[in-house]
Amino acid sequence: MALTRILIQPIFALHSPDRSKPLLNPSSRATVATDTPIITSTTKWSVDSWKTKKALQLPEYSDQKDLDSVLQTLDSFPPIVFAGEARRLEERLCEAAMGNAFLLQGGDCAESFKEFNANNIRDTFRVILQMGVVLMFGGQMPVIKVGRMAGQFGKPRSGPFEEKNGVKLPKYRGDSINGLAFDLKSRTPDPQRLIKAYCQSVATINLLRAFATGGYGAMRRVAQWTRDFTKHSEAGDRYQELASRVDEALGFISTIGMIKDHPITTTAEFWTSHECLHLPYEQCFTRLDSTSNVYYDCSAHFLWVGERTRQLDGAHVEFLRGIANPLGIKASDKMDPNELVKLIDILNPQNKPGRITIVIRMGAENMRVKLPHLIRAVRRAGQTVTWVTNPMHGNTIEAPSGLRTRSFDAIMAEVREFFDVHEQEGSYPGGVHLEMTGQNVTECIGGSQALTFDDLGSRYHTHCDPRLNASQSLELAFIISKRLIKRRVGAKQSLSPF
Ligand code: PEP
Ligand code: CO
């Protein structure tokens, strides 16, 4: 059965040139509010209609001319992704909405200029591939791999200022906006950072594409996607065991001549995503796709609206309703069921399956109480969405040292509630959204490495929220995989749920 699934899963690269059509006609770039509206709505949408609404969380630049000149430059730059790729992702997500695929979305909370290098990109990509294998093997269904990578820079903040020893400065808002160092120069928003973020995004996706198509992401390398810290951890050992089984299976089907050199075994499918936060930047990459005659934000394949910017009448929702990319909606315990239904309706009036992914982040306890109401309201409204759990953002705590952390147990508990609620409601748990890295950092406590508050100081590198390290990520994948097996075989009695 496992082999059949591997065979039929359509894997191709990020993204094989032979499968991508030429999509963009540079001269079709939209600039003014007179563009043809692309969706049915009472008000007309254009790439800059968001400017008529209230925009929260945008940085204030001191030099408007400098900002305008940067935006003009970005406007002239090539897109980072192609619309056809985003369309294909939407098709895959439609499968997840129907319970026939599982979304694995992960990467940094905030990409940074400092941590930008080939090894970091490769290591995060590799752990996502490894987790994908674990989930695919357990769930016996395709795993859609999407990185919080190649553009995940801007951060929404709960307040505008940070105070230390009597000094008050603007908060850090991500490397595309200002610097982490606590001094006035670094914390002052600088538009030139947007150009640097663009260049880093392009270089990152370039390497991801190379890995995905150039052999690194090949399924037959499954046993080689490993490194010291996973090799010598419990999760690493389990992964090695599973990889040998996959290897043997591939050897067998290749011996009988079924998949030799097929793209399924030689390439990996991978997409990019980030929070749609910095609207002037996103507008620069919003281009009319000449194939479909609709607008895509070509800064990433998938964009999500954050918990702090999802107001129904806000600028972010206005912008997102007009782009055709698949979209995510973050939902905390503050999300009201009716509000969610309205938001989905604004963003997806035609109820296109695969377009909307709801990313639930509310902690285990809230999940048990609130998620059923969200699921029922969406179902009553006849809306099709992909339900995903983000067990990170509702579980952030402060360690005695002042460092922000998350406990592996709390993350696991939230994932468990997510599966339990879907089981109870007869709906589909469609995926997981994680803040994670391929590095051996010490940012989240717990897991089989039993990291404690005292360990946090040794390798705490995140620029924003704490991430699962490689070993914790893989360990979580095995836990979720077990749950997917349970769902698949329905053998409640023979498997102890985590
Ligand atoms: C995030 O995903 O990094 C984030 C800020 O999430 P949320 O909007 O859910 O707080
Ligand atoms: Co975060």
PDB file of C-alpha atoms in Angstrom, residues 64-292:
ATOM      1  CA  GLN A  64       9.003  59.065   2.326  1.00  0.00           C
ATOM      2  CA  LYS A  65      11.139  59.824  -0.741  1.00  0.00           C
ATOM      3  CA  ASP A  66      13.602  57.099   0.145  1.00  0.00           C
ATOM      4  CA  LEU A  67      10.723  54.635   0.595  1.00  0.00           C
ATOM      5  CA  ASP A  68       9.150  55.619  -2.729  1.00  0.00           C
ATOM      6  CA  SER A  69      12.409  55.177  -4.553  1.00  0.00           C
ATOM      7  CA  VAL A  70      12.924  51.711  -3.011  1.00  0.00           C
ATOM      8  CA  LEU A  71       9.378  50.703  -3.967  1.00  0.00           C
ATOM      9  CA  GLN A  72       9.946  51.912  -7.499  1.00  0.00           C
ATOM     10  CA  THR A  73      13.058  49.739  -7.690  1.00  0.00           C
ATOM     11  CA  LEU A  74      11.194  46.713  -6.302  1.00  0.00           C
ATOM     12  CA  ASP A  75       8.383  47.341  -8.773  1.00  0.00           C
ATOM     13  CA  SER A  76      10.854  46.894 -11.606  1.00  0.00           C
ATOM     14  CA  PHE A  77      12.412  43.709 -10.172  1.00  0.00           C
ATOM     15  CA  PRO A  78      11.424  40.249 -11.446  1.00  0.00           C
ATOM     16  CA  PRO A  79       8.859  38.250  -9.471  1.00  0.00           C
ATOM     17  CA  ILE A  80      10.146  35.675  -6.991  1.00  0.00           C
ATOM     18  CA  VAL A  81       7.632  32.946  -7.871  1.00  0.00           C
ATOM     19  CA  PHE A  82       5.376  32.177 -10.821  1.00  0.00           C
ATOM     20  CA  ALA A  83       1.605  32.192 -10.713  1.00  0.00           C
ATOM     21  CA  GLY A  84       1.393  28.677 -12.162  1.00  0.00           C
ATOM     22  CA  GLU A  85       3.308  27.340  -9.177  1.00  0.00           C
ATOM     23  CA  ALA A  86       0.876  28.988  -6.771  1.00  0.00           C
ATOM     24  CA  ARG A  87      -2.034  27.520  -8.723  1.00  0.00           C
ATOM     25  CA  ARG A  88      -0.538  24.066  -8.412  1.00  0.00           C
ATOM     26  CA  LEU A  89      -0.157  24.539  -4.668  1.00  0.00           C
ATOM     27  CA  GLU A  90      -3.831  25.471  -4.475  1.00  0.00           C
ATOM     28  CA  GLU A  91      -4.699  22.199  -6.216  1.00  0.00           C
ATOM     29  CA  ARG A  92      -2.632  20.292  -3.678  1.00  0.00           C
ATOM     30  CA  LEU A  93      -4.255  22.152  -0.785  1.00  0.00           C
ATOM     31  CA  CYS A  94      -7.638  21.243  -2.153  1.00  0.00           C
ATOM     32  CA  GLU A  95      -6.624  17.618  -1.579  1.00  0.00           C
ATOM     33  CA  ALA A  96      -5.702  18.465   2.024  1.00  0.00           C
ATOM     34  CA  ALA A  97      -9.112  20.115   2.519  1.00  0.00           C
ATOM     35  CA  MET A  98     -10.715  16.829   1.414  1.00  0.00           C
ATOM     36  CA  GLY A  99      -8.548  14.766   3.765  1.00  0.00           C
ATOM     37  CA  ASN A 100      -6.449  13.267   0.973  1.00  0.00           C
ATOM     38  CA  ALA A 101      -3.182  15.098   1.646  1.00  0.00           C
ATOM     39  CA  PHE A 102      -1.427  16.713   4.622  1.00  0.00           C
ATOM     40  CA  LEU A 103       0.191  20.149   4.739  1.00  0.00           C
ATOM     41  CA  LEU A 104       3.579  20.501   6.403  1.00  0.00           C
ATOM     42  CA  GLN A 105       4.451  24.177   6.679  1.00  0.00           C
ATOM     43  CA  GLY A 106       7.529  25.207   8.617  1.00  0.00           C
ATOM     44  CA  GLY A 107      10.549  27.400   8.982  1.00  0.00           C
ATOM     45  CA  ASP A 108      11.859  30.365  10.936  1.00  0.00           C
ATOM     46  CA  CYS A 109       9.638  32.673  12.930  1.00  0.00           C
ATOM     47  CA  ALA A 110      11.698  35.437  11.330  1.00  0.00           C
ATOM     48  CA  GLU A 111      14.356  34.923   8.700  1.00  0.00           C
ATOM     49  CA  SER A 112      17.357  37.093   9.432  1.00  0.00           C
ATOM     50  CA  PHE A 113      20.210  38.631   7.476  1.00  0.00           C
ATOM     51  CA  LYS A 114      22.691  37.289  10.031  1.00  0.00           C
ATOM     52  CA  GLU A 115      21.625  33.634   9.829  1.00  0.00           C
ATOM     53  CA  PHE A 116      21.506  33.667   6.035  1.00  0.00           C
ATOM     54  CA  ASN A 117      23.789  31.032   4.563  1.00  0.00           C
ATOM     55  CA  ALA A 118      23.601  27.899   2.431  1.00  0.00           C
ATOM     56  CA  ASN A 119      23.936  25.468   5.332  1.00  0.00           C
ATOM     57  CA  ASN A 120      20.990  26.927   7.221  1.00  0.00           C
ATOM     58  CA  ILE A 121      18.788  26.806   4.135  1.00  0.00           C
ATOM     59  CA  ARG A 122      19.841  23.251   3.360  1.00  0.00           C
ATOM     60  CA  ASP A 123      19.354  22.047   6.930  1.00  0.00           C
ATOM     61  CA  THR A 124      15.829  23.437   7.272  1.00  0.00           C
ATOM     62  CA  PHE A 125      14.905  22.101   3.842  1.00  0.00           C
ATOM     63  CA  ARG A 126      16.315  18.697   4.763  1.00  0.00           C
ATOM     64  CA  VAL A 127      14.441  18.432   8.055  1.00  0.00           C
ATOM     65  CA  ILE A 128      11.208  19.362   6.274  1.00  0.00           C
ATOM     66  CA  LEU A 129      11.892  16.607   3.720  1.00  0.00           C
ATOM     67  CA  GLN A 130      12.629  14.143   6.508  1.00  0.00           C
ATOM     68  CA  MET A 131       9.448  15.094   8.344  1.00  0.00           C
ATOM     69  CA  GLY A 132       7.596  14.770   5.049  1.00  0.00           C
ATOM     70  CA  VAL A 133       8.791  11.185   4.654  1.00  0.00           C
ATOM     71  CA  VAL A 134       7.753  10.326   8.206  1.00  0.00           C
ATOM     72  CA  LEU A 135       4.281  11.841   7.732  1.00  0.00           C
ATOM     73  CA  MET A 136       3.815  10.372   4.282  1.00  0.00           C
ATOM     74  CA  PHE A 137       4.736   6.933   5.519  1.00  0.00           C
ATOM     75  CA  GLY A 138       2.341   7.177   8.460  1.00  0.00           C
ATOM     76  CA  GLY A 139      -0.523   8.892   6.688  1.00  0.00           C
ATOM     77  CA  GLN A 140      -0.051   7.057   3.382  1.00  0.00           C
ATOM     78  CA  MET A 141      -0.957  10.272   1.656  1.00  0.00           C
ATOM     79  CA  PRO A 142       0.931  13.053  -0.106  1.00  0.00           C
ATOM     80  CA  VAL A 143       2.569  15.616   2.150  1.00  0.00           C
ATOM     81  CA  ILE A 144       2.556  19.167   0.817  1.00  0.00           C
ATOM     82  CA  LYS A 145       5.800  20.813   1.884  1.00  0.00           C
ATOM     83  CA  VAL A 146       5.745  24.589   2.302  1.00  0.00           C
ATOM     84  CA  GLY A 147       8.607  26.583   3.858  1.00  0.00           C
ATOM     85  CA  ARG A 148       8.236  29.669   6.013  1.00  0.00           C
ATOM     86  CA  MET A 149      11.221  30.638   3.923  1.00  0.00           C
ATOM     87  CA  ALA A 150      12.408  32.980   1.183  1.00  0.00           C
ATOM     88  CA  GLY A 151      10.457  36.004   2.431  1.00  0.00           C
ATOM     89  CA  GLN A 152       9.355  35.479   6.048  1.00  0.00           C
ATOM     90  CA  PHE A 153      10.882  38.672   7.424  1.00  0.00           C
ATOM     91  CA  GLY A 154       8.253  41.106   8.729  1.00  0.00           C
ATOM     92  CA  LYS A 155       6.931  40.628  12.266  1.00  0.00           C
ATOM     93  CA  PRO A 156       3.726  42.013  13.772  1.00  0.00           C
ATOM     94  CA  ARG A 157       4.250  43.241  17.346  1.00  0.00           C
ATOM     95  CA  SER A 158       1.916  43.625  20.296  1.00  0.00           C
ATOM     96  CA  GLY A 159       3.133  47.196  20.953  1.00  0.00           C
ATOM     97  CA  PRO A 160       5.200  49.814  19.104  1.00  0.00           C
ATOM     98  CA  PHE A 161       7.963  50.313  21.709  1.00  0.00           C
ATOM     99  CA  GLU A 162      10.402  48.364  23.828  1.00  0.00           C
ATOM    100  CA  GLU A 163      11.893  49.801  27.001  1.00  0.00           C
ATOM    101  CA  LYS A 164      15.183  48.735  28.588  1.00  0.00           C
ATOM    102  CA  ASN A 165      16.912  50.474  31.496  1.00  0.00           C
ATOM    103  CA  GLY A 166      14.854  53.582  30.966  1.00  0.00           C
ATOM    104  CA  VAL A 167      15.547  53.736  27.213  1.00  0.00           C
ATOM    105  CA  LYS A 168      12.506  53.499  24.935  1.00  0.00           C
ATOM    106  CA  LEU A 169      13.007  52.469  21.305  1.00  0.00           C
ATOM    107  CA  PRO A 170      10.798  51.190  18.459  1.00  0.00           C
ATOM    108  CA  LYS A 171      10.296  47.434  18.634  1.00  0.00           C
ATOM    109  CA  TYR A 172      12.146  45.106  16.301  1.00  0.00           C
ATOM    110  CA  ARG A 173       9.808  44.348  13.368  1.00  0.00           C
ATOM    111  CA  GLY A 174      11.911  41.921  11.359  1.00  0.00           C
ATOM    112  CA  ASP A 175      15.098  42.349   9.348  1.00  0.00           C
ATOM    113  CA  SER A 176      13.262  43.687   6.305  1.00  0.00           C
ATOM    114  CA  ILE A 177      12.237  46.681   8.449  1.00  0.00           C
ATOM    115  CA  ASN A 178      14.749  47.389  11.239  1.00  0.00           C
ATOM    116  CA  GLY A 179      17.569  45.764  13.214  1.00  0.00           C
ATOM    117  CA  LEU A 180      17.476  43.654  16.371  1.00  0.00           C
ATOM    118  CA  ALA A 181      20.276  45.541  18.156  1.00  0.00           C
ATOM    119  CA  PHE A 182      18.898  47.832  20.855  1.00  0.00           C
ATOM    120  CA  ASP A 183      20.054  51.224  19.615  1.00  0.00           C
ATOM    121  CA  LEU A 184      18.301  54.027  17.817  1.00  0.00           C
ATOM    122  CA  LYS A 185      20.079  53.621  14.491  1.00  0.00           C
ATOM    123  CA  SER A 186      19.333  49.922  14.265  1.00  0.00           C
ATOM    124  CA  ARG A 187      15.710  50.250  15.408  1.00  0.00           C
ATOM    125  CA  THR A 188      14.871  53.021  12.940  1.00  0.00           C
ATOM    126  CA  PRO A 189      12.990  51.531   9.951  1.00  0.00           C
ATOM    127  CA  ASP A 190      15.169  51.672   6.846  1.00  0.00           C
ATOM    128  CA  PRO A 191      13.550  51.095   3.402  1.00  0.00           C
ATOM    129  CA  GLN A 192      16.842  49.828   1.954  1.00  0.00           C
ATOM    130  CA  ARG A 193      16.334  46.702   4.062  1.00  0.00           C
ATOM    131  CA  LEU A 194      13.455  45.760   1.751  1.00  0.00           C
ATOM    132  CA  ILE A 195      15.882  45.436  -1.155  1.00  0.00           C
ATOM    133  CA  LYS A 196      18.169  43.259   0.937  1.00  0.00           C
ATOM    134  CA  ALA A 197      15.199  41.096   1.980  1.00  0.00           C
ATOM    135  CA  TYR A 198      14.209  40.709  -1.676  1.00  0.00           C
ATOM    136  CA  CYS A 199      17.759  39.661  -2.652  1.00  0.00           C
ATOM    137  CA  GLN A 200      17.931  37.187   0.219  1.00  0.00           C
ATOM    138  CA  SER A 201      14.527  35.753  -0.722  1.00  0.00           C
ATOM    139  CA  VAL A 202      15.617  35.315  -4.323  1.00  0.00           C
ATOM    140  CA  ALA A 203      18.899  33.654  -3.335  1.00  0.00           C
ATOM    141  CA  THR A 204      17.064  31.385  -0.886  1.00  0.00           C
ATOM    142  CA  ILE A 205      14.467  30.235  -3.383  1.00  0.00           C
ATOM    143  CA  ASN A 206      17.187  29.756  -5.952  1.00  0.00           C
ATOM    144  CA  LEU A 207      18.993  27.337  -3.668  1.00  0.00           C
ATOM    145  CA  LEU A 208      15.747  25.610  -2.706  1.00  0.00           C
ATOM    146  CA  ARG A 209      14.928  25.120  -6.369  1.00  0.00           C
ATOM    147  CA  ALA A 210      18.413  23.732  -6.952  1.00  0.00           C
ATOM    148  CA  PHE A 211      18.073  21.310  -4.055  1.00  0.00           C
ATOM    149  CA  ALA A 212      14.570  20.303  -5.092  1.00  0.00           C
ATOM    150  CA  THR A 213      15.401  19.666  -8.734  1.00  0.00           C
ATOM    151  CA  GLY A 214      19.133  19.038  -8.718  1.00  0.00           C
ATOM    152  CA  GLY A 215      19.197  15.756  -6.867  1.00  0.00           C
ATOM    153  CA  TYR A 216      19.385  16.710  -3.179  1.00  0.00           C
ATOM    154  CA  GLY A 217      15.628  16.350  -2.715  1.00  0.00           C
ATOM    155  CA  ALA A 218      15.495  13.012  -4.523  1.00  0.00           C
ATOM    156  CA  MET A 219      13.541  10.384  -2.635  1.00  0.00           C
ATOM    157  CA  ARG A 220      16.335   7.889  -3.232  1.00  0.00           C
ATOM    158  CA  ARG A 221      18.538  10.036  -0.973  1.00  0.00           C
ATOM    159  CA  VAL A 222      16.120   9.518   1.860  1.00  0.00           C
ATOM    160  CA  ALA A 223      18.681   7.685   3.982  1.00  0.00           C
ATOM    161  CA  GLN A 224      21.348  10.334   3.431  1.00  0.00           C
ATOM    162  CA  TRP A 225      19.252  13.253   4.707  1.00  0.00           C
ATOM    163  CA  THR A 226      20.734  13.023   8.091  1.00  0.00           C
ATOM    164  CA  ARG A 227      23.378  14.564  10.285  1.00  0.00           C
ATOM    165  CA  ASP A 228      25.055  14.051  13.590  1.00  0.00           C
ATOM    166  CA  PHE A 229      22.373  15.496  15.813  1.00  0.00           C
ATOM    167  CA  THR A 230      19.588  13.464  14.290  1.00  0.00           C
ATOM    168  CA  LYS A 231      21.741  10.351  13.949  1.00  0.00           C
ATOM    169  CA  HIS A 232      22.405  10.224  17.675  1.00  0.00           C
ATOM    170  CA  SER A 233      18.966  11.170  18.896  1.00  0.00           C
ATOM    171  CA  GLU A 234      16.021   8.866  19.441  1.00  0.00           C
ATOM    172  CA  ALA A 235      14.144  10.561  16.590  1.00  0.00           C
ATOM    173  CA  GLY A 236      17.250  10.268  14.392  1.00  0.00           C
ATOM    174  CA  ASP A 237      17.505   6.523  15.028  1.00  0.00           C
ATOM    175  CA  ARG A 238      13.828   6.045  14.232  1.00  0.00           C
ATOM    176  CA  TYR A 239      14.259   8.080  11.095  1.00  0.00           C
ATOM    177  CA  GLN A 240      17.214   5.938   9.968  1.00  0.00           C
ATOM    178  CA  GLU A 241      15.123   2.827  10.434  1.00  0.00           C
ATOM    179  CA  LEU A 242      12.256   4.259   8.416  1.00  0.00           C
ATOM    180  CA  ALA A 243      14.629   5.560   5.737  1.00  0.00           C
ATOM    181  CA  SER A 244      16.080   2.074   5.254  1.00  0.00           C
ATOM    182  CA  ARG A 245      12.574   0.730   4.736  1.00  0.00           C
ATOM    183  CA  VAL A 246      11.813   3.413   2.153  1.00  0.00           C
ATOM    184  CA  ASP A 247      15.187   2.726   0.520  1.00  0.00           C
ATOM    185  CA  GLU A 248      14.474  -0.979   0.266  1.00  0.00           C
ATOM    186  CA  ALA A 249      11.025  -0.313  -1.164  1.00  0.00           C
ATOM    187  CA  LEU A 250      12.445   2.062  -3.756  1.00  0.00           C
ATOM    188  CA  GLY A 251      15.173  -0.446  -4.607  1.00  0.00           C
ATOM    189  CA  PHE A 252      12.545  -3.097  -5.167  1.00  0.00           C
ATOM    190  CA  ILE A 253      10.274  -1.036  -7.390  1.00  0.00           C
ATOM    191  CA  SER A 254      13.204   0.307  -9.316  1.00  0.00           C
ATOM    192  CA  THR A 255      14.517  -3.237  -9.827  1.00  0.00           C
ATOM    193  CA  ILE A 256      11.246  -4.266 -11.388  1.00  0.00           C
ATOM    194  CA  GLY A 257      11.566  -1.248 -13.670  1.00  0.00           C
ATOM    195  CA  MET A 258       8.626   0.764 -12.401  1.00  0.00           C
ATOM    196  CA  ILE A 259      10.076   4.123 -11.402  1.00  0.00           C
ATOM    197  CA  LYS A 260      13.634   4.308 -12.625  1.00  0.00           C
ATOM    198  CA  ASP A 261      14.588   7.969 -13.053  1.00  0.00           C
ATOM    199  CA  HIS A 262      10.976   9.090 -12.713  1.00  0.00           C
ATOM    200  CA  PRO A 263      10.618  12.682 -11.359  1.00  0.00           C
ATOM    201  CA  ILE A 264       8.811  11.142  -8.392  1.00  0.00           C
ATOM    202  CA  THR A 265      12.108   9.776  -7.160  1.00  0.00           C
ATOM    203  CA  THR A 266      14.487  12.375  -8.531  1.00  0.00           C
ATOM    204  CA  THR A 267      12.896  15.667  -7.463  1.00  0.00           C
ATOM    205  CA  ALA A 268      10.914  17.132  -4.583  1.00  0.00           C
ATOM    206  CA  GLU A 269       7.993  19.516  -4.643  1.00  0.00           C
ATOM    207  CA  PHE A 270       8.429  22.510  -2.349  1.00  0.00           C
ATOM    208  CA  TRP A 271       6.710  25.887  -1.957  1.00  0.00           C
ATOM    209  CA  THR A 272       7.391  29.106  -0.089  1.00  0.00           C
ATOM    210  CA  SER A 273       5.212  31.221   2.194  1.00  0.00           C
ATOM    211  CA  HIS A 274       5.249  34.188   4.541  1.00  0.00           C
ATOM    212  CA  GLU A 275       2.918  36.489   6.443  1.00  0.00           C
ATOM    213  CA  CYS A 276       1.438  39.163   4.217  1.00  0.00           C
ATOM    214  CA  LEU A 277       2.381  42.095   6.414  1.00  0.00           C
ATOM    215  CA  HIS A 278       4.338  44.795   4.590  1.00  0.00           C
ATOM    216  CA  LEU A 279       1.694  45.839   2.078  1.00  0.00           C
ATOM    217  CA  PRO A 280       3.801  48.326   0.078  1.00  0.00           C
ATOM    218  CA  TYR A 281       6.336  45.524  -0.524  1.00  0.00           C
ATOM    219  CA  GLU A 282       3.643  42.968  -1.388  1.00  0.00           C
ATOM    220  CA  GLN A 283       2.029  45.408  -3.806  1.00  0.00           C
ATOM    221  CA  CYS A 284       5.311  45.648  -5.740  1.00  0.00           C
ATOM    222  CA  PHE A 285       5.168  41.944  -6.565  1.00  0.00           C
ATOM    223  CA  THR A 286       1.477  41.787  -7.358  1.00  0.00           C
ATOM    224  CA  ARG A 287       1.300  41.263 -11.071  1.00  0.00           C
ATOM    225  CA  LEU A 288      -1.371  40.351 -13.553  1.00  0.00           C
ATOM    226  CA  ASP A 289      -0.871  36.776 -14.701  1.00  0.00           C
ATOM    227  CA  SER A 290      -1.233  36.722 -18.448  1.00  0.00           C
ATOM    228  CA  THR A 291      -2.356  33.073 -18.462  1.00  0.00           C
ATOM    229  CA  SER A 292      -5.312  33.426 -16.104  1.00  0.00           C
TER     230      SER A 292
END
